[in-house]
Structure formats: structure tokens, C-alpha cells
Coordinates of C-alpha atoms in Angstrom, one line a residue:
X1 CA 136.7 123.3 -15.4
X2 CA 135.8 125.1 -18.6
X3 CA 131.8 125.2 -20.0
X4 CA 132.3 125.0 -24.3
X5 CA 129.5 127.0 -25.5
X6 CA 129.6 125.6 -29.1
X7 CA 130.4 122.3 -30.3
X8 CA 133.3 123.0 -32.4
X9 CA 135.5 124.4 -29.2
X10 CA 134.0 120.9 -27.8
X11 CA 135.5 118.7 -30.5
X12 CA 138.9 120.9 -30.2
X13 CA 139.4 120.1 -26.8
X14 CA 138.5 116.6 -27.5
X15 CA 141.2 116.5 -30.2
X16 CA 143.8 118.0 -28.1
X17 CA 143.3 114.9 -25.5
X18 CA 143.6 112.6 -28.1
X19 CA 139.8 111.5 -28.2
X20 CA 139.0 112.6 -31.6
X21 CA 139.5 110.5 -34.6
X22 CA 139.5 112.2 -38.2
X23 CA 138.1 110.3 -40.9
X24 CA 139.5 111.8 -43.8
X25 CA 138.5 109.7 -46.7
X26 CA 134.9 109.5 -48.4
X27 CA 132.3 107.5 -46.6
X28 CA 129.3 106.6 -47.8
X29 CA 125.9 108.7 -46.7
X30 CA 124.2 105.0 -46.2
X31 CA 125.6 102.9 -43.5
X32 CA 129.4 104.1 -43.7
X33 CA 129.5 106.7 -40.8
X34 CA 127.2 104.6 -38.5
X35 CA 128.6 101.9 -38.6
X36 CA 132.0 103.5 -38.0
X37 CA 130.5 105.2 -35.3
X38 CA 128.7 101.9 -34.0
X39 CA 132.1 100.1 -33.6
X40 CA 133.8 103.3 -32.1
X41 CA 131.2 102.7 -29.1
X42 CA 131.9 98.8 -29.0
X43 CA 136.0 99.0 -28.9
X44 CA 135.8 102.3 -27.4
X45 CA 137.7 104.2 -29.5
X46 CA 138.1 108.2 -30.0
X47 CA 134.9 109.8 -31.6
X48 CA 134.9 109.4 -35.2
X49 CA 134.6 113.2 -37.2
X50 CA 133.7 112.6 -41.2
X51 CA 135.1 115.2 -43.3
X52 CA 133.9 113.9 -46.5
X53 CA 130.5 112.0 -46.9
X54 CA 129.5 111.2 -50.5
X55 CA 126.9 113.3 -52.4
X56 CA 126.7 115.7 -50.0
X57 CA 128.3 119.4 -50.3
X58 CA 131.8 119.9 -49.4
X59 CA 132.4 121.0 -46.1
X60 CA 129.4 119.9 -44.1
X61 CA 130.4 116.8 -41.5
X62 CA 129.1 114.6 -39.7
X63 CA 130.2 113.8 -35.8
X64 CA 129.3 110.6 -33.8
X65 CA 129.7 109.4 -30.4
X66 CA 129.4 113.3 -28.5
X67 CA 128.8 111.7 -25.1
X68 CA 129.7 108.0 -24.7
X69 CA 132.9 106.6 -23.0
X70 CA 136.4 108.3 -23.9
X71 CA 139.0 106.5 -25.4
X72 CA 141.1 107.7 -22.7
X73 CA 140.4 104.7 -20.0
X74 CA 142.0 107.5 -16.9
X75 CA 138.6 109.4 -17.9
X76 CA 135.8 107.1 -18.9
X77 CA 133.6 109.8 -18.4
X78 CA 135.4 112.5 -20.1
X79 CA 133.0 113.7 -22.7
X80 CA 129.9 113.7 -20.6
X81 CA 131.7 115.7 -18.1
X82 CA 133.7 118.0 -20.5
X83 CA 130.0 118.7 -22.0
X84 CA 128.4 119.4 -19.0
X85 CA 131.1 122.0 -17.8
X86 CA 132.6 119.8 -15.1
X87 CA 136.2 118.2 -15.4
X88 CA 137.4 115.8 -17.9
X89 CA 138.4 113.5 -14.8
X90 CA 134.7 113.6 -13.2
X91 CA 133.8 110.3 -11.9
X92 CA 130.0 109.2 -13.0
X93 CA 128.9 109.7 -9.7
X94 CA 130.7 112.9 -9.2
X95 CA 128.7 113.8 -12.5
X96 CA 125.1 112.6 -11.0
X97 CA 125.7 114.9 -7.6
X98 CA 126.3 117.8 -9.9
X99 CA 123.1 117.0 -12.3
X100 CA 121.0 116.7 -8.9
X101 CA 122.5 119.5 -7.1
X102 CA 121.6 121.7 -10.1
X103 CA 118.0 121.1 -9.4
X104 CA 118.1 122.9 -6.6
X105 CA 119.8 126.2 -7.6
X106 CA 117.8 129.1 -9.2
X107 CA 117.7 128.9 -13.2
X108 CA 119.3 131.4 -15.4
X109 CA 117.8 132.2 -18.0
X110 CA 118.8 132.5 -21.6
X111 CA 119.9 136.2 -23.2
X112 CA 118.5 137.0 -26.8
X113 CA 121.1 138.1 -29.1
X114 CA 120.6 140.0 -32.5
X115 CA 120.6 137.5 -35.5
X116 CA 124.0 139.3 -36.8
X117 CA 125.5 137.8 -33.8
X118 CA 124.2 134.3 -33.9
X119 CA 126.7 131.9 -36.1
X120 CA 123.4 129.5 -36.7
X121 CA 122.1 132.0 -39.5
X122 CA 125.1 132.6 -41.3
X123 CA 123.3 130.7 -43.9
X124 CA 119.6 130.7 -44.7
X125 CA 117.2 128.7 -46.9
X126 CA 113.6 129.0 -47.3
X127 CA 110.7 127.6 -49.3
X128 CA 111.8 124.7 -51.8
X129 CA 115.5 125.6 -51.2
X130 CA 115.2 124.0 -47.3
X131 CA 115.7 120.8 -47.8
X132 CA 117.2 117.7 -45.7
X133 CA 118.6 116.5 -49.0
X134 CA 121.3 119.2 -48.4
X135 CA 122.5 117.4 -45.3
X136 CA 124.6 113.8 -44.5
X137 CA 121.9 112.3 -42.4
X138 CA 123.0 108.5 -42.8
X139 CA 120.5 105.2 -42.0
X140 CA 121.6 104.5 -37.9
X141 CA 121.1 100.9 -38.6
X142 CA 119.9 98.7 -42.2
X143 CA 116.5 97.7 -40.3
X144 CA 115.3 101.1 -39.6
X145 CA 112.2 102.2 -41.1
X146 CA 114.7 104.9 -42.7
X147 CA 117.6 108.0 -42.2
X148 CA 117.1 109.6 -38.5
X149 CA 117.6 113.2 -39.1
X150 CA 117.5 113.3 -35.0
X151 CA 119.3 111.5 -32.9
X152 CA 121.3 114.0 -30.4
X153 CA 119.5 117.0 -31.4
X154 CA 117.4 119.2 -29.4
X155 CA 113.9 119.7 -30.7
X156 CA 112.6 123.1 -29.2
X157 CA 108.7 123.4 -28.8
X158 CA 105.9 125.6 -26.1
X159 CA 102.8 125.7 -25.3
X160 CA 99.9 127.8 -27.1
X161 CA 100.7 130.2 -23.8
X162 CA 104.3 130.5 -23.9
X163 CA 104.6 129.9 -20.7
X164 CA 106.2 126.3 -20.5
X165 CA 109.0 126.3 -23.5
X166 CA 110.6 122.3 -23.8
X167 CA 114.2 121.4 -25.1
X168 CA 114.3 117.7 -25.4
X169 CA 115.8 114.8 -27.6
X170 CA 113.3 112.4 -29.2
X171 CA 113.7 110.4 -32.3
X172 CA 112.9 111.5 -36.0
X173 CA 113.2 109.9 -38.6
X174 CA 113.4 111.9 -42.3
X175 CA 110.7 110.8 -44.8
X176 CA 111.7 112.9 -47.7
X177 CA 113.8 116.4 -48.2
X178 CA 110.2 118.4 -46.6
X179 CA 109.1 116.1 -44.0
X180 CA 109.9 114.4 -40.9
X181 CA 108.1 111.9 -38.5
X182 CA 108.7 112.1 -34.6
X183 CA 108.3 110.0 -31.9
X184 CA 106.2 111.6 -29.5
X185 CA 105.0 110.1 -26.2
X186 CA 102.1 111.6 -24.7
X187 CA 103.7 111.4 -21.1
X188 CA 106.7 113.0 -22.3
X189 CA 107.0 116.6 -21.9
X190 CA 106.7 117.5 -26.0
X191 CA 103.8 115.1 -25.8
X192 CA 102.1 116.7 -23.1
X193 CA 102.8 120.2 -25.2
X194 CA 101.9 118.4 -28.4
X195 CA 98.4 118.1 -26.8
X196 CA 97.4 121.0 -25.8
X197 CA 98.4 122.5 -29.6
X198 CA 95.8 119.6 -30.5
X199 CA 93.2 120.5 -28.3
X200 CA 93.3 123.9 -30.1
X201 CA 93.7 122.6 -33.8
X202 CA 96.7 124.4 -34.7
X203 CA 99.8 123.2 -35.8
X204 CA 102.8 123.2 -33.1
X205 CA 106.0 125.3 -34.3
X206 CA 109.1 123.6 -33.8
X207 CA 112.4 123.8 -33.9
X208 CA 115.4 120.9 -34.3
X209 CA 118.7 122.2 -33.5
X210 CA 121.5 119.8 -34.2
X211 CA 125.0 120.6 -33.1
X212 CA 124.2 123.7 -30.0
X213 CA 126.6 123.6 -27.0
X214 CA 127.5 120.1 -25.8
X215 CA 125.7 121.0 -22.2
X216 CA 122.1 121.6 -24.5
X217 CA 122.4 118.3 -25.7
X218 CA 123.1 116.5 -22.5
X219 CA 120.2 118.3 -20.9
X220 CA 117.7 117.9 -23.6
X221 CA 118.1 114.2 -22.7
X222 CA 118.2 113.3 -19.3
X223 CA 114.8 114.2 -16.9
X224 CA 114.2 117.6 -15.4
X225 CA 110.5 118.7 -13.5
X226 CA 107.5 119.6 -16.1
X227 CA 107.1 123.2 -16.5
X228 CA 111.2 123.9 -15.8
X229 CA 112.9 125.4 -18.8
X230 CA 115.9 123.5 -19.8
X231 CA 117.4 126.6 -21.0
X232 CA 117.6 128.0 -17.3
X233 CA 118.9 124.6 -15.9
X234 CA 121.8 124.9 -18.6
X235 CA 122.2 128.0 -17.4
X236 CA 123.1 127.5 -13.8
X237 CA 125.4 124.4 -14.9
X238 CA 127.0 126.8 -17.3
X239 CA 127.3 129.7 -14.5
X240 CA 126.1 131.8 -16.9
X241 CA 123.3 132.3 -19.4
X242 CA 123.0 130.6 -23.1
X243 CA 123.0 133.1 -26.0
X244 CA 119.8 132.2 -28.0
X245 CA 118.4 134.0 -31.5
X246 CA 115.1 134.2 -32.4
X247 CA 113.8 132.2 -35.4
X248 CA 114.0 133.2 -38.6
X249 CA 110.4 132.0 -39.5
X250 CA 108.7 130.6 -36.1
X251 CA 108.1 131.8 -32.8
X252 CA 110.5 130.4 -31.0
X253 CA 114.3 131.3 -29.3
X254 CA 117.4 128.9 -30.5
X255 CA 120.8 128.3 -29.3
X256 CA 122.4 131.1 -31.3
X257 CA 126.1 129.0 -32.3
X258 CA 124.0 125.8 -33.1
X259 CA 125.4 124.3 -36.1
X260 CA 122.3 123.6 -38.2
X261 CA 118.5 124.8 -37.1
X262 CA 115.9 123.2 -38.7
X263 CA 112.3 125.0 -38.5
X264 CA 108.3 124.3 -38.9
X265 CA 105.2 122.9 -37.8
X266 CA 104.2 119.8 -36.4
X267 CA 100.6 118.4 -37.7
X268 CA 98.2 117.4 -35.4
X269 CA 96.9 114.1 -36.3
X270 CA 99.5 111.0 -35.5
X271 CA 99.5 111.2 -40.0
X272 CA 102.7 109.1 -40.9
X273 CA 104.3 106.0 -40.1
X274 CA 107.5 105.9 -37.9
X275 CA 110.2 103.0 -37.1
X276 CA 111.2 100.5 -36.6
X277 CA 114.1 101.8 -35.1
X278 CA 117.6 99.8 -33.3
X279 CA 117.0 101.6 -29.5
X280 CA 119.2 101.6 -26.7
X281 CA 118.0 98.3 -25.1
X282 CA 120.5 97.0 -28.2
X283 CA 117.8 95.4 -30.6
X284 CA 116.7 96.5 -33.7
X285 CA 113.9 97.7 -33.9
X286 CA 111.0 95.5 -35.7
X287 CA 107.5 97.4 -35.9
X288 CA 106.4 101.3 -36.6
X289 CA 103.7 103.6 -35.0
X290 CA 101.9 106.1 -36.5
X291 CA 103.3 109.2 -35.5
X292 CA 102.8 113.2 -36.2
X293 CA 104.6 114.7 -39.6
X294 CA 107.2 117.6 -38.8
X295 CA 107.0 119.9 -41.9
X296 CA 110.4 121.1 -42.7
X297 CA 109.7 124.8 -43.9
X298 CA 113.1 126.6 -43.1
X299 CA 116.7 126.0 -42.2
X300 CA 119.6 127.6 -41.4
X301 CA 123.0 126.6 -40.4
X302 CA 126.7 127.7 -40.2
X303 CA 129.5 127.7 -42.4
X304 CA 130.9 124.0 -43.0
X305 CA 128.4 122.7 -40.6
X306 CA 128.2 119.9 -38.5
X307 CA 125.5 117.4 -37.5
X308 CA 126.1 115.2 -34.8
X309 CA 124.7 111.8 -34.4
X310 CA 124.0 109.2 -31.5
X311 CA 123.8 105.4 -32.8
X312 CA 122.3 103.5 -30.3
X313 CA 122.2 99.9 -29.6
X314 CA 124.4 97.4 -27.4
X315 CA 126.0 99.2 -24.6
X316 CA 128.0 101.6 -24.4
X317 CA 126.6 104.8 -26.1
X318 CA 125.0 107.6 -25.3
X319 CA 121.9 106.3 -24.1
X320 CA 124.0 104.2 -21.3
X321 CA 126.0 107.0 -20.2
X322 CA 124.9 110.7 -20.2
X323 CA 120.9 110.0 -19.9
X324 CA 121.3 107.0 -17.3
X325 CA 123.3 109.3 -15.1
X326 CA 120.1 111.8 -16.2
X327 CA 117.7 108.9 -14.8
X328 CA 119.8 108.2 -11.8
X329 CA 120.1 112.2 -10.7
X330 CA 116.4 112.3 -11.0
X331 CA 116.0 109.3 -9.0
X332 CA 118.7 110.8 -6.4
X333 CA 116.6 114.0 -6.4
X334 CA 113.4 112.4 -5.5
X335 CA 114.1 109.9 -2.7
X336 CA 116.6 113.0 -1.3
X337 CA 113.4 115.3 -1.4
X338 CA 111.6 112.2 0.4
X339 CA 113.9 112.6 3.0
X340 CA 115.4 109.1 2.6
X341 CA 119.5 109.0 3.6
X342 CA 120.6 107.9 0.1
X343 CA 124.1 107.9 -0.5
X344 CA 124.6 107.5 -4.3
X345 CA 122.2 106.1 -7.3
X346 CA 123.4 104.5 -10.4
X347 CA 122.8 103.3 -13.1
X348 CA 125.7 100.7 -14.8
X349 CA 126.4 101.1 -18.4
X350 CA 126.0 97.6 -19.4
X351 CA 122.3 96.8 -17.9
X352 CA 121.3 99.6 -20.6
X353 CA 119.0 101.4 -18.5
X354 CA 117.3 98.0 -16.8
X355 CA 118.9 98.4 -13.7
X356 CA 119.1 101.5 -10.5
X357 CA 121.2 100.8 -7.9
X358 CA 120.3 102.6 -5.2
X359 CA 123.4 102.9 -2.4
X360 CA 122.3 103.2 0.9
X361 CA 125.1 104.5 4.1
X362 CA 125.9 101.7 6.8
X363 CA 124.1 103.7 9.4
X364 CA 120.8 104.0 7.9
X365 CA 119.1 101.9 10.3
X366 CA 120.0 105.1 12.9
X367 CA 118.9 107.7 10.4
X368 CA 115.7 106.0 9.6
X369 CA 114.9 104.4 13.1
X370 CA 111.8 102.2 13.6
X371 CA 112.1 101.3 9.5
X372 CA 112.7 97.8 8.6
X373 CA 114.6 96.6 5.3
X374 CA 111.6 95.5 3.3
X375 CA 109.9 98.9 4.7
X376 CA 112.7 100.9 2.9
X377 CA 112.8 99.0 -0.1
X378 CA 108.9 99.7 -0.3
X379 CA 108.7 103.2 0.6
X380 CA 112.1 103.9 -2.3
X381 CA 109.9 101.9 -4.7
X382 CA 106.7 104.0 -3.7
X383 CA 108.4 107.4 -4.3
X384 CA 110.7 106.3 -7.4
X385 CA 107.8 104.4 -9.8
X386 CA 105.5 107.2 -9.2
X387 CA 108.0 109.6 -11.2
X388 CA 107.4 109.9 -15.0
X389 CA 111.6 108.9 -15.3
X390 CA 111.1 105.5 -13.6
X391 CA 108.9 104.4 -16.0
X392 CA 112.1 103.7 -18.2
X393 CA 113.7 101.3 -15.4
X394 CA 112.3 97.9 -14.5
X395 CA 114.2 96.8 -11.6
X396 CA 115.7 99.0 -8.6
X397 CA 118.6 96.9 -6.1
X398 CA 119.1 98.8 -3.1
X399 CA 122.8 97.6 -2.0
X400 CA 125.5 98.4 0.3
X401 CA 128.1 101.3 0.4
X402 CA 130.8 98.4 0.6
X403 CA 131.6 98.5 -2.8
X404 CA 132.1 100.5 -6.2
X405 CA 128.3 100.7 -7.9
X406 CA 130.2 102.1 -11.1
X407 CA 132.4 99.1 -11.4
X408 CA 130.5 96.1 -13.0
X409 CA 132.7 93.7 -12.0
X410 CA 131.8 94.5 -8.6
X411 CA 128.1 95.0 -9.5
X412 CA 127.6 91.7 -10.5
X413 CA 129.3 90.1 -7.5
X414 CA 127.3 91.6 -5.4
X415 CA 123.5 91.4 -7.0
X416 CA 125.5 87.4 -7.5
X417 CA 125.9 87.0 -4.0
X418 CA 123.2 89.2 -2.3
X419 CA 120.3 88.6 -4.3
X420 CA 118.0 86.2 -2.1
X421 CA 116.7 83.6 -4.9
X422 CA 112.7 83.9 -3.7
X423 CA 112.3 86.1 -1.3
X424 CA 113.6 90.4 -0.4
X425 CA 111.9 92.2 -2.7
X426 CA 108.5 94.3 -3.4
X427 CA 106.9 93.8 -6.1
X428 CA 104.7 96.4 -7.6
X429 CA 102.0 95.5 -9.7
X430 CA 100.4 97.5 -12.9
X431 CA 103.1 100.1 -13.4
X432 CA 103.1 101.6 -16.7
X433 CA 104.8 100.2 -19.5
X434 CA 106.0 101.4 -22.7
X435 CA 108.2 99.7 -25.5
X436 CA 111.1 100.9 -24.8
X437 CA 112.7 98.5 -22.1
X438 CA 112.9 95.0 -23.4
X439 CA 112.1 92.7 -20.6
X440 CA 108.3 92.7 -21.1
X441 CA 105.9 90.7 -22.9
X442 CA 103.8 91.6 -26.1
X443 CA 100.2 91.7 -23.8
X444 CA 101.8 94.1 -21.1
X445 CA 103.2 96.5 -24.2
X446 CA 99.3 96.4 -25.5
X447 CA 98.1 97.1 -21.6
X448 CA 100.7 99.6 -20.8
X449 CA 101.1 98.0 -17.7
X450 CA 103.7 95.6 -15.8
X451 CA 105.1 94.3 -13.2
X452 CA 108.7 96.8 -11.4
X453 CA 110.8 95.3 -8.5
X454 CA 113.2 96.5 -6.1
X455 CA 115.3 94.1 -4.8
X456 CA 117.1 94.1 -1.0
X457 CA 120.4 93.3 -0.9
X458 CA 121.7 94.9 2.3
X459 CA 123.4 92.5 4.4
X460 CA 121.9 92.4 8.0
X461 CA 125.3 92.1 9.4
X462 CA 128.5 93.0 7.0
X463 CA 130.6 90.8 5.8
X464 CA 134.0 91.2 5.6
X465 CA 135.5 91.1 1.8
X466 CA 137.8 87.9 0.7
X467 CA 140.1 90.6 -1.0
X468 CA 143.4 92.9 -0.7
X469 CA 141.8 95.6 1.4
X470 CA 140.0 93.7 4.2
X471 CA 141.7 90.2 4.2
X472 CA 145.2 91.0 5.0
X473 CA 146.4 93.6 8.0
X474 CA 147.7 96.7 7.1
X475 CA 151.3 96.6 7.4
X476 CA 151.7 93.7 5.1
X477 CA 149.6 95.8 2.2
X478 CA 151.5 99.1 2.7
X479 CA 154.7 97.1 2.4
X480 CA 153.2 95.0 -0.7
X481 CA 152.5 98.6 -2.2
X482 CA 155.8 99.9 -1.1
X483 CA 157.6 97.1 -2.8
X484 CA 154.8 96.4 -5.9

């Protein structure tokens, strides 16, 4: 296992596995590199690297697909685990274990380092001179409401204290070379941090890194507790502390061997419209909010930088891999804490974050005695649609250990074949709602409330599989593997 503490010794390694594929000739800034990167996620292909994107200044590049599915079909998982410091071979369940079991080791925190040390400053530009026009920040898709200069960034804000410091993805879309607009949600963490800068009528400084360590980016996306520093979580899945740098014009640390750091002040009125944007349910997008303007005021970067970019949509990208197996750690984590004998949680690629399986040992009748079926899948939905993850996921199946929750084919034959067609399921009324998932109706987007299931699937007694493991004794399979 090896932890890559900058992108660029990330997308060496990648190369040297043959996951990396080198566009050499000039794309297009429009539509060229994300549609490229678009299709790379559809055929599964290596991750596309631009070398040379038109009307922008030689030598910056642009990177898409950090943490989808490798090309390499022994590894599906290979550049979410790589990222994360775990090995290329990591299974996705292997990979939610070691995102929960981080949540329970003490945080180390980041180490300052002097600016001379910190490859993100190389290069400096302030006033009129920072602009976004400098950098190959394409459109994600032609309905977007226009270019996303953030989608696999970190955005770094705190609160007026200093004591609760956020690192966190959310979408921003560039308006001109000095402004941005951002998505913020006010039950979100930088929308909980947004308002209490509100509630004092200041400004809130930010910063948007693009390109840090592979392991900042993973984390920035996927759930941890309010009020726990990603930086410290990072740290323990790192086994040792992130090098930060303080900001050239704000008060805040950032990853010091970022590629490009973008720095200012959020206003605090919701001032600018932003969207529509093509999200991870794989729709494009077909409405804006107004959102709060990020004022672009300073930037810095590295030599020959480059900004990497998430293209979501129809499965499989980022969103379905590294922050479902975020949502299904956090979901592990909980029901674990509530003392429930979970075995595994999961969340399948191709449901695009609609569906949690929730894996439950053939003995947990004995672990949980006195608890029915429809008791469990109450109390699991009780504990999971109270968390401010779940909110994201519509429909929780609590299944079997009797087959592979990370293989769809299997997936769908069992939810097929276990799924009663009325009955064996709670329903929970009023949960909250946002836009994101797709399986709602426009009057429950307005109310911020729906409907969230969890569906029982467990078999009261097992029954044995109509396939080459279980139907056929095991002398004849060893000799049918012997002779294969």
C-alpha cells in the first residue's frame, strides 16, 4: 500500500498500470475534454489526461475521471483505493471497512509548512491578474447553466470562531474570470458554516483547491460527523499528517502540493443564479437557484498545473463510486454504533445512489433475540433516515449474506426474487427531500418532504441456490475445476 500525497505521483502510478490515457492533440476548452471524459466513464476506459486545450496557456492540463472504475477489470476499484492509500486490488467493500473504521481512530492533524516549501505557490496572481480565464475549465455538459470551475475540488471554509474548519466538494459554476456561484445547502456542513458568517454580516473566506492529494479529494466528498476536520481524518487514513500552507491572502491553511488554489470571499446574500446542472442521478439538469457569489480575489498554482474534473451523469463516475462507498461507510458506522450486527452496506454503482443494501449475517436472529424481521427493518430505518447522509438515499433493502451485494447481476436477482410485491417493508413518511435524487415529484421537491422505504428481503428459511456452488456435490465441481 502506498498513500500519494500529490496528484501528479497519483497519475504516474496510474500510468504505470496502464490506466492513464494521454490525449495529445488540441481539444477544444467547450465540450471536447468532457465529453471525452463522459465516454471514458461509459466504455470504461483509462482516465483521459489533456495536454493541450485550446486558448489556454501552454502547459496547464486538464484530468478527468480521478476516482471512477479502472480500465483494469482485475481492479474495478483501483483508483478509489490507490487514492485513499489502500491497495490497487481493494474490493469496494474492503474500501467501505477501511472508510468506517477510520471513524473510529484518533485524527491527525495537519503540519503547517513555510510557503517556500509548498509547490501550490510557485506561482502567484493577485488583483486583476487572478483570473479563471487563465484556466481550461470546460462546459461538463451543453445544458448547464455554464463552465463548472468545481467539480472534484475541495472548497476549504470555517466558522467566524475557527474552531470547526470544513473541506468538502460542492458544485460551482464560473460566471466570469472574477466570480463564481456555489451550491450551497443549508444542511450541508459549508451551509451550516455559511450561516453563521451570515448571522454576523461578513463575508466567508474561502478557499477552492483543485488538484491536492487524491485522499483530500475522496474525503472532501463522502460524509464524516459535523464539527470533525477532514484534514485530521485524511490524516489517520494517510498514517501520517497532510502538509498544508497558509494562504496567501485569506485566513485559512491549504494542501501545500495542490495544483491550483483559488482564494476569496463568499457574499452573503443567495446574489446570483446557479444551474441547471447534468447531476449524478444521469439527467441534465433543467432549472437554477439563486445561490451565493464566490469572489475570486487571488490564485496561485504550480508549474504546468493541473485541474482535475468529475463529469457526472449515467453511472459509472465518480459520484457512483468513491462517495456511495462514502454514504454506505457512514451508513455502516451508524447502525454499528446502534449496535445492530450488520455485516456489510452498499451501495451498487448502477442505482446511482438510489439504492443501500444493507447485509445482514445468517445468525442475526441469535444476535438480536426477541427482534422480528419487520422490527429490524424499522429500527435500521429509524437510525439510518435520521442521519443528514441518508437524506441522499430513497430506498434501503436489507438482504442476505448469501450472495455478492457488489455484483449487480446478483443484486437484481435477488431484490427480483425477494422483494414481496405489497407487503415487507416500512415506510416512513415526511423525510426530507432535496432535488437531488430523481424519484420524487415536483410538490414533494417544493415541501422538502417524501416518502423513504426499507424493504425486507431476508428469507425466513434459506434457500438453496440453482447454481455451480450449491447444486452440484463437491467432488464433481473440484473435478470440473480440475479438468476446466
Amino acid at each position: 500500500m502506498k498513500y500519494y500525497d500529490d496528484l501528479r505521483s497519483f497519475i504516474d502510478a496510474l500510468d504505470a498500470m496502464g490506466d492513464i490515457m494521454h490525449v495529445t492533440r488540441e481539444v477544444d476548452c467547450d465540450f471536447e475534454p468532457s465529453a471525452i471524459t463522459r465516454r471514458s466513464y461509459e466504455i470504461q476506459s483509462p482516465a483521459p489526461l489533456f495536454h493541450h486545450i485550446t486558448g489556454v496557456e501552454s502547459g496547464f492540463r486538464l484530468f478527468g475521471a480521478p476516482a471512477s472504475l479502472s480500465s483494469r477489470s482485475d481492479m474495478p476499484y483501483a483508483r478509489v483505493a490507490m487514492s485513499l492509500g489502500l491497495a490497487p486490488e481493494s474490493t469496494g467493500l474492503e474500501i467501505v471497512e477501511a472508510l468506517s473504521a477510520a471513524r473510529h481512530k484518533p485524527g491527525i492533524p495537519p503540519v503547517r509548512v513555510e510557503s517556500s516549501a509548498a509547490p501550490c505557490q510557485q506561482n502567484i496572481l493577485r488583483g486583476e491578474q487572478a483570473t479563471l480565464d487563465r484556466f481550461p475549465i470546460p462546459f461538463a455538459h451543453d445544458k448547464d447553466g455554464g463552465r463548472y470551475a468545481n467539480t472534484w475540488g475541495t472548497l476549504i471554509v470555517k466558522t467566524p470562531d475557527g474552531k470547526w474548519v470544513n473541506w468538502s466538494i460542492a458544485r460551482v459554476m464560473k460566471v466570469d474570470g472574477k466570480r463564481m456561484v456555489g451550491l450551497i445547502v443549508p444542511s450541508q456542513h459549508i451551509g451550516q458554516i455559511w450561516a453563521e458568517w451570515v448571522k454576523i454580516g461578513e463575508p466567508m473566506p474561502y478557499a477552492l483547491v483543485q488538484g491536492p492529494a487524491p485522499a483530500i479529494s475522496c474525503v472532501s466528498g463522502i460524509p464524516i460527523p459535523a464539527h470533525a476536520d477532514e484534514a485530521d481524518y485524511i490524516g489517520t487514513l494517510a498514517g501520517a499528517p497532510v502538509e498544508v500552507v497558509k494562504a496567501v491572502s485569506i485566513d485559512l491553511d491549504v494542501p501545500a502540493t495542490a495544483e491550483i488554489v483559488i482564494e476569496g470571499h463568499v457574499s452573503i446574500t443567495r446574489d446570483c443564479q446557479e444551474g441547471p446542472y447534468g447531476e449524478y442521478g444521469g439527467y441534465l439538469g433543467s432549472g437554477s437557484s439563486a445561490q451565493p457569489t464566490f469572489h475570486v480575489e487571488t490564485i496561485t498554482y504550480r508549474d504546468d498545473p493541473i485541474w482535475p474534473m468529475s463529469i457526472t451523469g449515467r453511472p459509472t463516475d465518480e459520484s457512483h463510486t468513491l462517495w456511495a462507498m462514502g454514504l454506505a461507510a457512514d451508513a455502516l458506522t451508524y447502525l454499528r454504533e446502534a449496535e445492530l450486527p450488520v455485516k456489510a452496506a452498499w451501495i451498487p454503482e448502477d442505482s446511482t445512489v438510489h439504492w443501500l443494501l444493507i447485509v445482514m449475517p445468517e445468525n442475526w436472529r441469535e444476535l438480536l433475540p426477541g427482534m422480528s424481521s419487520e422490527e429490524l427493518s424499522q429500527r435500521i430505518g429509524e437510525v439510518l433516515f435520521k442521519t443528514s447522509a441518508m437524506m441522499f438515499i430513497p430506498k434501503v433493502y436489507v438482504v442476505d449474506d448469501d450472495f455478492d451485494p457488489t455484483n449487480l447481476r446478483e443484486v437484481v436477482w435477488v431484490l427480483s426474487t425477494r422483494v414481496h410485491p405489497v407487503g415487507r417493508r416500512a415506510v416512513f413518511e415526511d423525510q426530507r427531500v432535496i432535488r437531488l435524487p430523481q424519484c420524487y415529484e415536483e410538490e414533494e421537491y417544493v415541501a422538502g418532504k417524501g416518502a423513504k422505504v426499507v424493504f425486507d428481503t431476508r428469507q425466513t428459511t434459506r434457500h438453496l441456490h440453482a447454481s455451480f456452488e450449491q447444486g452440484y456435490p463437491q467432488e464433481v465441481r473440484q473435478r470440473i475445476l480440475d479438468n476446466w
